XYZ file of C-alpha atoms in Angstrom:
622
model
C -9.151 129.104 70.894
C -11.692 129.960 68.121
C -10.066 131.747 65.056
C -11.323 135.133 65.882
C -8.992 134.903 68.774
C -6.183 134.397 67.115
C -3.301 136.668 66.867
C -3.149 138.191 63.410
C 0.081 136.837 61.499
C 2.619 138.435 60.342
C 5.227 138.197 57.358
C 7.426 136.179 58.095
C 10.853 137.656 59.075
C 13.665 137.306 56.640
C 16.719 134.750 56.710
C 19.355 137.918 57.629
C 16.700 139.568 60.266
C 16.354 136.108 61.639
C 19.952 135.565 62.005
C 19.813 139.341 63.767
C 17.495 138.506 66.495
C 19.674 135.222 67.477
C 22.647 137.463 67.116
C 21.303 139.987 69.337
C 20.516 137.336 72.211
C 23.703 136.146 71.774
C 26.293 136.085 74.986
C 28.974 137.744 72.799
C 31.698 138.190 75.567
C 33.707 135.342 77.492
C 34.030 136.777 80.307
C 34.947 133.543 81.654
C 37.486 130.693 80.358
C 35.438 127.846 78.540
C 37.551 124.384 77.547
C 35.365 123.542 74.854
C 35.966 127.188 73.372
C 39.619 127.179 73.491
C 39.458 123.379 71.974
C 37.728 124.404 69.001
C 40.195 127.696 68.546
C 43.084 124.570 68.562
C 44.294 125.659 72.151
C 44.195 122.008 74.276
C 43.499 124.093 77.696
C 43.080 120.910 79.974
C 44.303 122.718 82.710
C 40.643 124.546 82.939
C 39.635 121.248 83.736
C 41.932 119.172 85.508
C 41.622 117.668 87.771
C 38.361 116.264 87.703
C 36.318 118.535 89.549
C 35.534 116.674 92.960
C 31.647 116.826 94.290
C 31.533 118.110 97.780
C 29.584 115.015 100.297
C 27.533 116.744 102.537
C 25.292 114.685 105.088
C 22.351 116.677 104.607
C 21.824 115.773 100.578
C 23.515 112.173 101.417
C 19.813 112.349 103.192
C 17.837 113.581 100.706
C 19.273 111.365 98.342
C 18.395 108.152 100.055
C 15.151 109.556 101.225
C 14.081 110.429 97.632
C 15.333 106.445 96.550
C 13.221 104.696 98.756
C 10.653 107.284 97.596
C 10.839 106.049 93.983
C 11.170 102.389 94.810
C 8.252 102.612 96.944
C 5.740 104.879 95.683
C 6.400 105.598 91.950
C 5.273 102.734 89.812
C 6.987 103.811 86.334
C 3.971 101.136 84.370
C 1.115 102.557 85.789
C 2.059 106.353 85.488
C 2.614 105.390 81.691
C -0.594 103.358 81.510
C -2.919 105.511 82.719
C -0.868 108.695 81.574
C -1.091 110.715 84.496
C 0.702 111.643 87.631
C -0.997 109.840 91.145
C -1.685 112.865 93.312
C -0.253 111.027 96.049
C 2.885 110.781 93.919
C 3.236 114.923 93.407
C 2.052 115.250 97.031
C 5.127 112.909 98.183
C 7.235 114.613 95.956
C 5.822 118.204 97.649
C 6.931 116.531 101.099
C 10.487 115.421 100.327
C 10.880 119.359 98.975
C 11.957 117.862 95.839
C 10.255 121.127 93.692
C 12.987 123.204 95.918
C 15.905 121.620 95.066
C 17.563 124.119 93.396
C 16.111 127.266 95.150
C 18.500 128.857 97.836
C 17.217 128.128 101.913
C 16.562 131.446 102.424
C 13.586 131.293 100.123
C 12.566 128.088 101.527
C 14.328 125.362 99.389
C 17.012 122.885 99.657
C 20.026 125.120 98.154
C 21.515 122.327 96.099
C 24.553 122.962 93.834
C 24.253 122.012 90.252
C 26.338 118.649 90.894
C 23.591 117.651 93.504
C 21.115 118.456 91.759
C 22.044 116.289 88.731
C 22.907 113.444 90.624
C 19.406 113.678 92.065
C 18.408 113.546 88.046
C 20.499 110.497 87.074
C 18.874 108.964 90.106
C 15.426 109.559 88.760
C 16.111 108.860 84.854
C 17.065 105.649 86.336
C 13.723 104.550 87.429
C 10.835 107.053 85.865
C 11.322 109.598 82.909
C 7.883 111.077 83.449
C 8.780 111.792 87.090
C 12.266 113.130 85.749
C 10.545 116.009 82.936
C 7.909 116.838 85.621
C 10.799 117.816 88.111
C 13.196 119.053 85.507
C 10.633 120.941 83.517
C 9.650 122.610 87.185
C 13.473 123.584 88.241
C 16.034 123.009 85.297
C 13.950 125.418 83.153
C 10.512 126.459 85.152
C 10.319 129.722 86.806
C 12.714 128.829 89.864
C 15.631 129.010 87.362
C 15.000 132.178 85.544
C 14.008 133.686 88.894
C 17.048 132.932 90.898
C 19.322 134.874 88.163
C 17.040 137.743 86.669
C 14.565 138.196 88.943
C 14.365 141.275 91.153
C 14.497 141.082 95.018
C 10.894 141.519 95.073
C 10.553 138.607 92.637
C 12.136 136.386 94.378
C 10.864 137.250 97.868
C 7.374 136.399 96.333
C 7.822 133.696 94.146
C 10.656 131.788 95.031
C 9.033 130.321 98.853
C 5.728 129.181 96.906
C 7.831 127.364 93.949
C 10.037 125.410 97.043
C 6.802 124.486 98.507
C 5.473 122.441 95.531
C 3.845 125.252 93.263
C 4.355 124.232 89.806
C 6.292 126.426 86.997
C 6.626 126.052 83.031
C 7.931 127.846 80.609
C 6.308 128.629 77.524
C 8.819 129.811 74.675
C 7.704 127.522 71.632
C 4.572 128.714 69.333
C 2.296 126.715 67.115
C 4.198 128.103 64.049
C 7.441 128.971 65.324
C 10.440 126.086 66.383
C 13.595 127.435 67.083
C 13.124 130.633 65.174
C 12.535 133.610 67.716
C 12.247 136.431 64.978
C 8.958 134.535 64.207
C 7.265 134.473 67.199
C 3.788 135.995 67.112
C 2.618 136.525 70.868
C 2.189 139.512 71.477
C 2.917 141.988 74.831
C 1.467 145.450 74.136
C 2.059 148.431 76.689
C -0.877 149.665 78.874
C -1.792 153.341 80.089
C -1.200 152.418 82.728
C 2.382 150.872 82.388
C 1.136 147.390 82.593
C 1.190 144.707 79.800
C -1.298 142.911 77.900
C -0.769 139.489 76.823
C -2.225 137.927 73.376
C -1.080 134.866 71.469
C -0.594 131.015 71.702
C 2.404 128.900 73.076
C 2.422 124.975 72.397
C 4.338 122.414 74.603
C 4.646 124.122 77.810
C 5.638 121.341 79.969
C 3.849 121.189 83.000
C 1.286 123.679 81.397
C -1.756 121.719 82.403
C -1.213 122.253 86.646
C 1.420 124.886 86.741
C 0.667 127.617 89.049
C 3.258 130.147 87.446
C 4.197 130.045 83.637
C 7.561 132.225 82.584
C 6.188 133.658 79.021
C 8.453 134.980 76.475
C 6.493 137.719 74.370
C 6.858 140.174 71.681
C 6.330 144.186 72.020
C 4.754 145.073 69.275
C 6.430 148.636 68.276
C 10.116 147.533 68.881
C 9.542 143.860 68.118
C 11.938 143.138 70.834
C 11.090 140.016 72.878
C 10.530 139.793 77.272
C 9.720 137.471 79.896
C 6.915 137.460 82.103
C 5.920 136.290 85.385
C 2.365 135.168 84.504
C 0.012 133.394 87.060
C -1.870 130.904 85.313
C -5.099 131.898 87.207
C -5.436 134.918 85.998
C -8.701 135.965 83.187
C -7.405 135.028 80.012
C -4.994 132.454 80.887
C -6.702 128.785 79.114
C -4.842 125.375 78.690
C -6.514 124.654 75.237
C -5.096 121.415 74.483
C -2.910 118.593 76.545
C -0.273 117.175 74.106
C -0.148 113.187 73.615
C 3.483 112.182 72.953
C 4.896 108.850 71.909
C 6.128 108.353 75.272
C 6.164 110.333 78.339
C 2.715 109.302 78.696
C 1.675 111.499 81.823
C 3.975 114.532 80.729
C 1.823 117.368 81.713
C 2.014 119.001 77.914
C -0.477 121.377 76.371
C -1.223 124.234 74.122
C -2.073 127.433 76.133
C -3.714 130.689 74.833
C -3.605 134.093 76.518
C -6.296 136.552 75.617
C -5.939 139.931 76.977
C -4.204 138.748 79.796
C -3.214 141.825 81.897
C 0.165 141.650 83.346
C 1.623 143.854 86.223
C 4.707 146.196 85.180
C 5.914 144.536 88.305
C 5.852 140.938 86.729
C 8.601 141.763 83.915
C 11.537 139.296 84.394
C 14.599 141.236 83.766
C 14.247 144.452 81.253
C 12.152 144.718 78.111
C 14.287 143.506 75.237
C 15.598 140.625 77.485
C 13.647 137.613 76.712
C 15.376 135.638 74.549
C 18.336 136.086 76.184
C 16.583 134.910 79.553
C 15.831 132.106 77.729
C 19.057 131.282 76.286
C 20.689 131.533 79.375
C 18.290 129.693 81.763
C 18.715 126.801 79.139
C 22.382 126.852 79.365
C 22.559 125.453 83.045
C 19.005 123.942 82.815
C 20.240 121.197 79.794
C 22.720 119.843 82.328
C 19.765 118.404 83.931
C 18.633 116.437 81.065
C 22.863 114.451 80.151
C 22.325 113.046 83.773
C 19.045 111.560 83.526
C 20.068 110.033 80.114
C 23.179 108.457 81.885
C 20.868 107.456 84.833
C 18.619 105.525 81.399
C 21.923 103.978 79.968
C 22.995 102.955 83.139
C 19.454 100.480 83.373
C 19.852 99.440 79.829
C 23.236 97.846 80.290
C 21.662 96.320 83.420
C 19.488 94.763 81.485
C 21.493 93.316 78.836
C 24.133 92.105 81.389
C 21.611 90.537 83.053
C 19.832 88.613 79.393
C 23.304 88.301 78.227
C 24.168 85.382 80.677
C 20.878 83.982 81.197
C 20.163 83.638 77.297
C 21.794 80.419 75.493
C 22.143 80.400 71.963
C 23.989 77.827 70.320
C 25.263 76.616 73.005
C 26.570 79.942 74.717
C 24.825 82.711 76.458
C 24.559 84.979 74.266
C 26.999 87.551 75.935
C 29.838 85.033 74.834
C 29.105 85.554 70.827
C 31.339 88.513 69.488
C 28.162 90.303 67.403
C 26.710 90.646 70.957
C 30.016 91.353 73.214
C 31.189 94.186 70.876
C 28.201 95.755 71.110
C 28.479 95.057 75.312
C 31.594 96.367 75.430
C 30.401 99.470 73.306
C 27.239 100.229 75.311
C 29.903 100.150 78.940
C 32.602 102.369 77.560
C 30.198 104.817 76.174
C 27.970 105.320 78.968
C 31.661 105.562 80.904
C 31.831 108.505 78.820
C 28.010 109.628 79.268
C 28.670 109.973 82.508
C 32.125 111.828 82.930
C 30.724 114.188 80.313
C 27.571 114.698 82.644
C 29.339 115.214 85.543
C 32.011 117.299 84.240
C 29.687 119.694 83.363
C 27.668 119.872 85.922
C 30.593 120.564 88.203
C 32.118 123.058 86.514
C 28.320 124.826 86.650
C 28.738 125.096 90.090
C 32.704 125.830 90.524
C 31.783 129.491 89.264
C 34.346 131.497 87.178
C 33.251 128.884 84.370
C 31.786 129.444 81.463
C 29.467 126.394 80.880
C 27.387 127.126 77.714
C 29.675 125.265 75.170
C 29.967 122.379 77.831
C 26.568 122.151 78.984
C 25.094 121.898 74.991
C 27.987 119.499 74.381
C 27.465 117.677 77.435
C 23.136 117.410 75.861
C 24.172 116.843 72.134
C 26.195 113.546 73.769
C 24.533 111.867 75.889
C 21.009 112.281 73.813
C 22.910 111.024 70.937
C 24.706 108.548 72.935
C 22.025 107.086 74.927
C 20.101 106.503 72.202
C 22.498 104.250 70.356
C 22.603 102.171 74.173
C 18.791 101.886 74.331
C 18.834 100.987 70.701
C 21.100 98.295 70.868
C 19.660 96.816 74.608
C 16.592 96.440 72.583
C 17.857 94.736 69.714
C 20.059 92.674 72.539
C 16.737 91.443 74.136
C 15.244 90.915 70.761
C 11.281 90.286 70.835
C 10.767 90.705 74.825
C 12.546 94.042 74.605
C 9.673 95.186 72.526
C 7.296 93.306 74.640
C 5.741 95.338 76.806
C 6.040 95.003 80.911
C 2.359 94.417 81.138
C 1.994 91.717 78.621
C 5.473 90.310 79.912
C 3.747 90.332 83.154
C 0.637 88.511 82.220
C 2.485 85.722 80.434
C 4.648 84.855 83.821
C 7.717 86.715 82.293
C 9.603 89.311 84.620
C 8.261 92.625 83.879
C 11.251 94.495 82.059
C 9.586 98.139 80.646
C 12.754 98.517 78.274
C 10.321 99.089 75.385
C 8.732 101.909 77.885
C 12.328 102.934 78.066
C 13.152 103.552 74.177
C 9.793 105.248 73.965
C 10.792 107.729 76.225
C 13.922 108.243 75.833
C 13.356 109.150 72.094
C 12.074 112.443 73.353
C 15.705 113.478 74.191
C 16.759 114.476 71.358
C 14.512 117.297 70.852
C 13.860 118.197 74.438
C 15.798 121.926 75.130
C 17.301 121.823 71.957
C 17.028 119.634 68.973
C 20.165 117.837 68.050
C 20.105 120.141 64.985
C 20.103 123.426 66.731
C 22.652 122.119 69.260
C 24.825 122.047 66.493
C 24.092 124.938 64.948
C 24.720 126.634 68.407
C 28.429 124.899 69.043
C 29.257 125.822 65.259
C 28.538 129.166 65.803
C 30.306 129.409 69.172
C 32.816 127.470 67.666
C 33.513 130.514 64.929
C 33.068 132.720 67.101
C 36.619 134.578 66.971
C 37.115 134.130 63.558
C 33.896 136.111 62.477
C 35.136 138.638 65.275
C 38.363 139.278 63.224
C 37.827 138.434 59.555
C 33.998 138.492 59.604
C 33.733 142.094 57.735
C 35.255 139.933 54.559
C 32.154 137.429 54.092
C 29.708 139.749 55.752
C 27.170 140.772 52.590
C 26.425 143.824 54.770
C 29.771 145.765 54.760
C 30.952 147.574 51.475
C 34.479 147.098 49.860
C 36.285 150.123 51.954
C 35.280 148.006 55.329
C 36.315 144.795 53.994
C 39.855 146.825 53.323
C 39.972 148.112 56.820
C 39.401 145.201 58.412
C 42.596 143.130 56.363
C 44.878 144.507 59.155
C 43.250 143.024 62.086
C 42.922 139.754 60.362
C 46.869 139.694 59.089
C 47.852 140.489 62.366
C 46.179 137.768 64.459
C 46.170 134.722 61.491
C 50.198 136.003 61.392
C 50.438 134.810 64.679
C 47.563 132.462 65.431
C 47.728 130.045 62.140
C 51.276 128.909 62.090
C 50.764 127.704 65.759
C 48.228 125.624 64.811
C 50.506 123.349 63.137
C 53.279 123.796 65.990
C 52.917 121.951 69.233
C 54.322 119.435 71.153
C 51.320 116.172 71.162
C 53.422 113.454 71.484
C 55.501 111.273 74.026
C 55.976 112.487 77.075
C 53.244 115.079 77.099
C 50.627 114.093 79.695
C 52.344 111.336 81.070
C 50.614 111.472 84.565
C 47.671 109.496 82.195
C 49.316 106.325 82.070
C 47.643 104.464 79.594
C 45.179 106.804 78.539
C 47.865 109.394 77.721
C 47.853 108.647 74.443
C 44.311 109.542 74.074
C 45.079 112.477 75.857
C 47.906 113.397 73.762
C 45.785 112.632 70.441
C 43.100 115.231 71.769
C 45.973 117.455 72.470
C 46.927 116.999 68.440
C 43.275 117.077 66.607
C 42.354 119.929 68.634
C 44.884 121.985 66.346
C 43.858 120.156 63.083
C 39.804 120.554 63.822
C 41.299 124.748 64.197
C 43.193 124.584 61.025
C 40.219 122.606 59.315
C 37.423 125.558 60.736
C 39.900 128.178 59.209
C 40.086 126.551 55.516
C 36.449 126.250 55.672
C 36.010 129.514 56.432
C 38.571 130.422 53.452
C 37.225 127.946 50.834
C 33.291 129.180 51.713
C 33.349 132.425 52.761
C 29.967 133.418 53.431
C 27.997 130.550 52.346
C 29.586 128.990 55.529
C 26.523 128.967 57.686
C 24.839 126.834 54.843
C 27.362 124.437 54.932
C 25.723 122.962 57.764
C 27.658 119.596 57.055
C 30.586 120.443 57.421
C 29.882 122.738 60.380
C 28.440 119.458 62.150
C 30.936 117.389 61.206
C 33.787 119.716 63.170
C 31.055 120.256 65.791
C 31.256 116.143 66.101
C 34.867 116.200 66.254
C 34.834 118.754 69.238
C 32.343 116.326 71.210
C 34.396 113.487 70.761
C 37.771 115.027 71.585
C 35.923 116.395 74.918
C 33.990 113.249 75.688
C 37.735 111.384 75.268
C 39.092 114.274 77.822
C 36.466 113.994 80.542
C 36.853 110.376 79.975
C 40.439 109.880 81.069
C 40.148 113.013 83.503
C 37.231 110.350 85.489
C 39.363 107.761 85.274
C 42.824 109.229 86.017
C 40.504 110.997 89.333
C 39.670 107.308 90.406
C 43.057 106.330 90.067
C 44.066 108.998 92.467
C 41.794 108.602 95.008
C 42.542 104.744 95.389
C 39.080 104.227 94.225
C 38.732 100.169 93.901
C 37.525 100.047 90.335
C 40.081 102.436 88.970
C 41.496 99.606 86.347
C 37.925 98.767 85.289
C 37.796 102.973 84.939
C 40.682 102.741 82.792
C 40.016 99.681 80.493
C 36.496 101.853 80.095
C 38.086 105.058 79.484
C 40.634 103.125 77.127
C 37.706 101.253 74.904
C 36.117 104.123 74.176
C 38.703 106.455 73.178
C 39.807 103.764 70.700
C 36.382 103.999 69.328
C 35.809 107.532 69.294
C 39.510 108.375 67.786
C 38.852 106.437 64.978
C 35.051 108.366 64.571
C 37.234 111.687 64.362
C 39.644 110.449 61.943
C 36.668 109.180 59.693
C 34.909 113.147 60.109
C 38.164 114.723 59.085
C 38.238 112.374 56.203
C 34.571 113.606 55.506
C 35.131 117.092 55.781
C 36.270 117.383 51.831
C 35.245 114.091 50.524
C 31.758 113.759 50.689
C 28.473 113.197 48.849
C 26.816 116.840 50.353
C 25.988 119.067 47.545
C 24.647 115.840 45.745
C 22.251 115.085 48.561
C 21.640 118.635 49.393
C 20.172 118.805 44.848
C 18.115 115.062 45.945
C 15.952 117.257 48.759
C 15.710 119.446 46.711
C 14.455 117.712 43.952
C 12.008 115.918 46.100
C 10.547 118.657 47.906
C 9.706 119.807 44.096
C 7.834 116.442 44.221
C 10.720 115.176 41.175
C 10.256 112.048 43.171
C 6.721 112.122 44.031
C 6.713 108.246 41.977
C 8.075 106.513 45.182
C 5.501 107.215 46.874
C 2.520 105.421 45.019
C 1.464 102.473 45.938
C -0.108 103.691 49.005
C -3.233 104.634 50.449
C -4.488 108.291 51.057
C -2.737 109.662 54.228
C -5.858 111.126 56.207
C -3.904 114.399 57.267
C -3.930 115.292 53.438
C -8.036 115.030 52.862
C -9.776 118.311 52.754
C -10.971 119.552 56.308
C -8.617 117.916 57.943
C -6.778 120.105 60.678
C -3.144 121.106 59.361
């Protein structure tokens, strides 16, 4: 896109009209009961979620299933897709056949009519063996058009959309801009009215996944006169429409990535998703069941990696000893088992409760991402340093030396991506911390808000006396001890501890919100640190809800669930103790002055003794 087809920018929005926008997107009403949200207000509702939701076994996806795993064993060769960086036609035209882009669209419209549970089990079955194969299907159908479609689209819409998606036709969704991340008052593309009631589209979006062969593209755009954001149907075909640039990433080598422009692009009335004004919020909401896709392909990942190492950790003698037998190595062993235990009762609980309806699944569904990124990451990590130098050998040269062809370097470089993908681990966060203070902004938010003048803040002092009266003292009462939650056996003193630090991690939002005030949301680590608290207490609660659901089904690993289940919450009780601890002892504001002082280039002097970085020489693209 040469620079006289650029969209003009614009000042940048302020920090409050920022805030605004995201505000305005916002689900603000529960309508339904969410576990995670009563957690974080101190109320241990475990009834919302036990028992462990049980997944339905119907023949017809038991068939599917094992159809698309002798697909993948067969066909998809994980080392050549990353080698040569692109997807074998024969591959996408398999996947076309099995109706594996229909998944998640209902039969009437042509597609397989998988619930949410399926679906994901489908996705931990692909992370498992290819993560390029896994973001071309999960771009297509966890956050592609079928997705957005299926809840905002009109009957029309669906009617002549959805049967060409099932069929193979491949979606993106373009959201992110060259100079905008996750800041939606910012974004410049532009959707300007016709005469005629139509729209024209003008702008750029980067990292569309899928960009480069999708058929149909769901575009968020801005009018504007009411710089309100929308979503469009757009048709990738039509005059205007240009893939600019395919993106080159670490890993996911044939990830189908790319910078797009639209130039005059003229868009039928007919082709608005939803109403004007709804964008963002189509966005927000398509991502809330679409990141459950992404916690069950990282568990699929996890579940190789321990594979692996089980597999080195006997075969490898070191002093005498496989290495599996040292205690450095079997702690971390017995840390990479328990936690993906955890990765995957986290994954499945939320995918479950996705498709139980009556659920509210946003809090659960980010949760369910922030973990199992996070917590994948530390498995893959520590299978590579497990396997030492043929870990970050490469298959191919492993290959060619008469060693067995293990891609776990492949694996790391992949998985990285995680973290970021639909969501960083930042703006997760930031999401759950505002969710988490949700009520108490809703009742005492008048007194921090800048915005509302002294006789507002007065008026609003009854409301907040009335519910703290009630709602602070029994934060401290509560029965979390012996007998409560017996049925657990073992576990039920994890259960029980949950039960407890669910009311301190309440109390402890409250006195931040007291001791801050306003300057709260800039506070951002301490809001993390209770946002890590909530994920642990939950991961410990889907935990010991899997295992206690084994038990009672006369499963034949239910002791292994339990020593599992038990492991971990040892480990992750004492991580919550440690982020209380953390909450008012720690070393923040004295960091937070060291950026500072380094973005003012106060430390510039560590940085000699280099050579000239090429992105800083004149001409260079910025």
């Amino acid at each position: 896109m040469g620079p006289e087809n650029k969209p003009v920018a614009t000042a940048k929005p302020s920090e409050r009209e920022a805030i605004e926008v995201a505000e305005a997107a916002r689900e603000k009403e529960w309508r339904s009961p969410s576990f995670l949200k009563e957690l974080f207000l101190g109320s241990y509702r475990i009834d919302l979620i036990h028992p462990f939701p049980p997944m339905e076994d119907r023949p017809e996806f038991r068939e599917f299933y094992d159809k698309m795993k002798r697909f993948l064993e067969t066909a998809v060769r994980p080392a050549e897709i990353d080698a040569t960086g692109e997807y074998p036609q024969e591959v996408v035209d398999g996947l076309r056949r099995l109706g594996a882009f229909g998944m998640k669209i209902p039969k009437e419209y042509g597609g397989l009519g998988f619930t949410q549970a399926e679906y994901d089990k489908v996705m931990k079955l692909l992370g498992s063996h290819d993560a390029n194969v896994t973001a071309l299907l999960s771009a297509h159908q966890s956050i592609g058009a079928p997705q957005p479609l299926k809840i905002f689209g009109t009957d029309e819409q669906k009617k002549k959309y959805l049967p060409r998606l099932a069929a193979g036709a491949v979606s993106a969704f373009a959201l992110t801009e060259p100079n905008v991340g996750s800041d939606p008052a910012s974004m410049e593309t532009t959707a300007e009215r016709t005469p005629e009631g139509d729209y024209l589209l003008n702008g750029e979006k980067l990292w569309a996944t899928n960009a480069t062969f999708a058929e149909l593209i769901v575009v968020i755009a801005r009018h504007p006169d009411s710089r309100k954001l929308s979503a469009f149907i757009v048709e990738t075909s039509w005059p205007g429409v240009k893939v600019e640039k395919r993106c080159r990433f670490m890993g996911l080598k044939a990830i189908a990535n790319a910078l797009m422009s639209f130039k005059n692009v003229r868009v039928p009335k007919e082709n608005l998703m939803g109403q004007e004004g709804q964008g963002l919020k189509i966005a927000l909401v398509t991502l809330n069941t679409g990141r459950l896709a992404l916690p069950a392909s990282c568990a699929g990942i996890a579940k190789v990696a321990l594979r692996i190492v089980r597999d080195w950790a006997n075969e490898r003698v070191q002093w005498g000893r496989p290495v599996g037998r040292h205690e450095a190595i079997a702690t971390r062993i017995a840390d990479m088992a328990s936690h993906l235990f955890a990765m995957e009762a986290v994954a499945d609980l939320g995918s479950r409760l996705a498709g139980r309806g009556g659920y509210d699944i946003r809090l659960e569904a980010a949760a369910a991402k922030e973990f199992n990124s996070f917590t994948g990451w530390q498995i893959i990590d520590d299978a590579m340093q497990i396997r030492g130098g043929r870990g970050y050998e490469t298959e191919q040269s492993l290959a060619e030396r008469g060693d067995r062809p293990i891609g776990l370097e492949r694996m790391m470089r992949d998985f990285r991506i995680n973290r970021i993908f639909e969501g960083s681990s930042e703006i997760m966060h930031l999401f759950m911390a505002r969710e988490a203070v949700d009520r108490h902004l809703e009742v005492a938010g008048a007194l921090i808000d800048p915005k509302k003048g002294a006789m507002q803040k007065l008026l609003a002092l009854p409301k907040m006396f009335g519910f703290y009266a009630i709602w602070y003292p029994t934060r401290w009462l509560g029965w979390g001890w012996w007998p409560s939650y017996a049925e657990f056996g073992r576990l039920a003193r994890h259960v029980r501890f949950a039960a407890r630090h669910s009311r301190r991690l309440a109390r402890a939002t409250f006195h931040g919100m007291m001791v801050h005030g306003g300057r709260l949301q800039h506070r951002q680590g301490f809001l993390f640190r209770l946002v890590d608290i909530g994920l642990d207490l939950y991961a410990m609660t889907a935990a010991a809800l899997r295992a206690k659901a084994m038990r009672d089904e006369g499963h034949p690993e239910w002791r292994g669930a339990e020593e599992l289940a038990d492991v971990f919450c040892r480990t992750a009780r004492r991580r919550v103790r440690q982020r209380f601890a953390e909450l008012w002892c720690n070393d923040d504001a004295r960091k937070a002055a060291l950026a500072r002082g380094v973005l003012e280039g106060k430390y510039g002097w560590l940085e000699e003794g280099t050579t000239t970085p090429t992105w800083t020489k004149e001409g260079q693209p910025k």
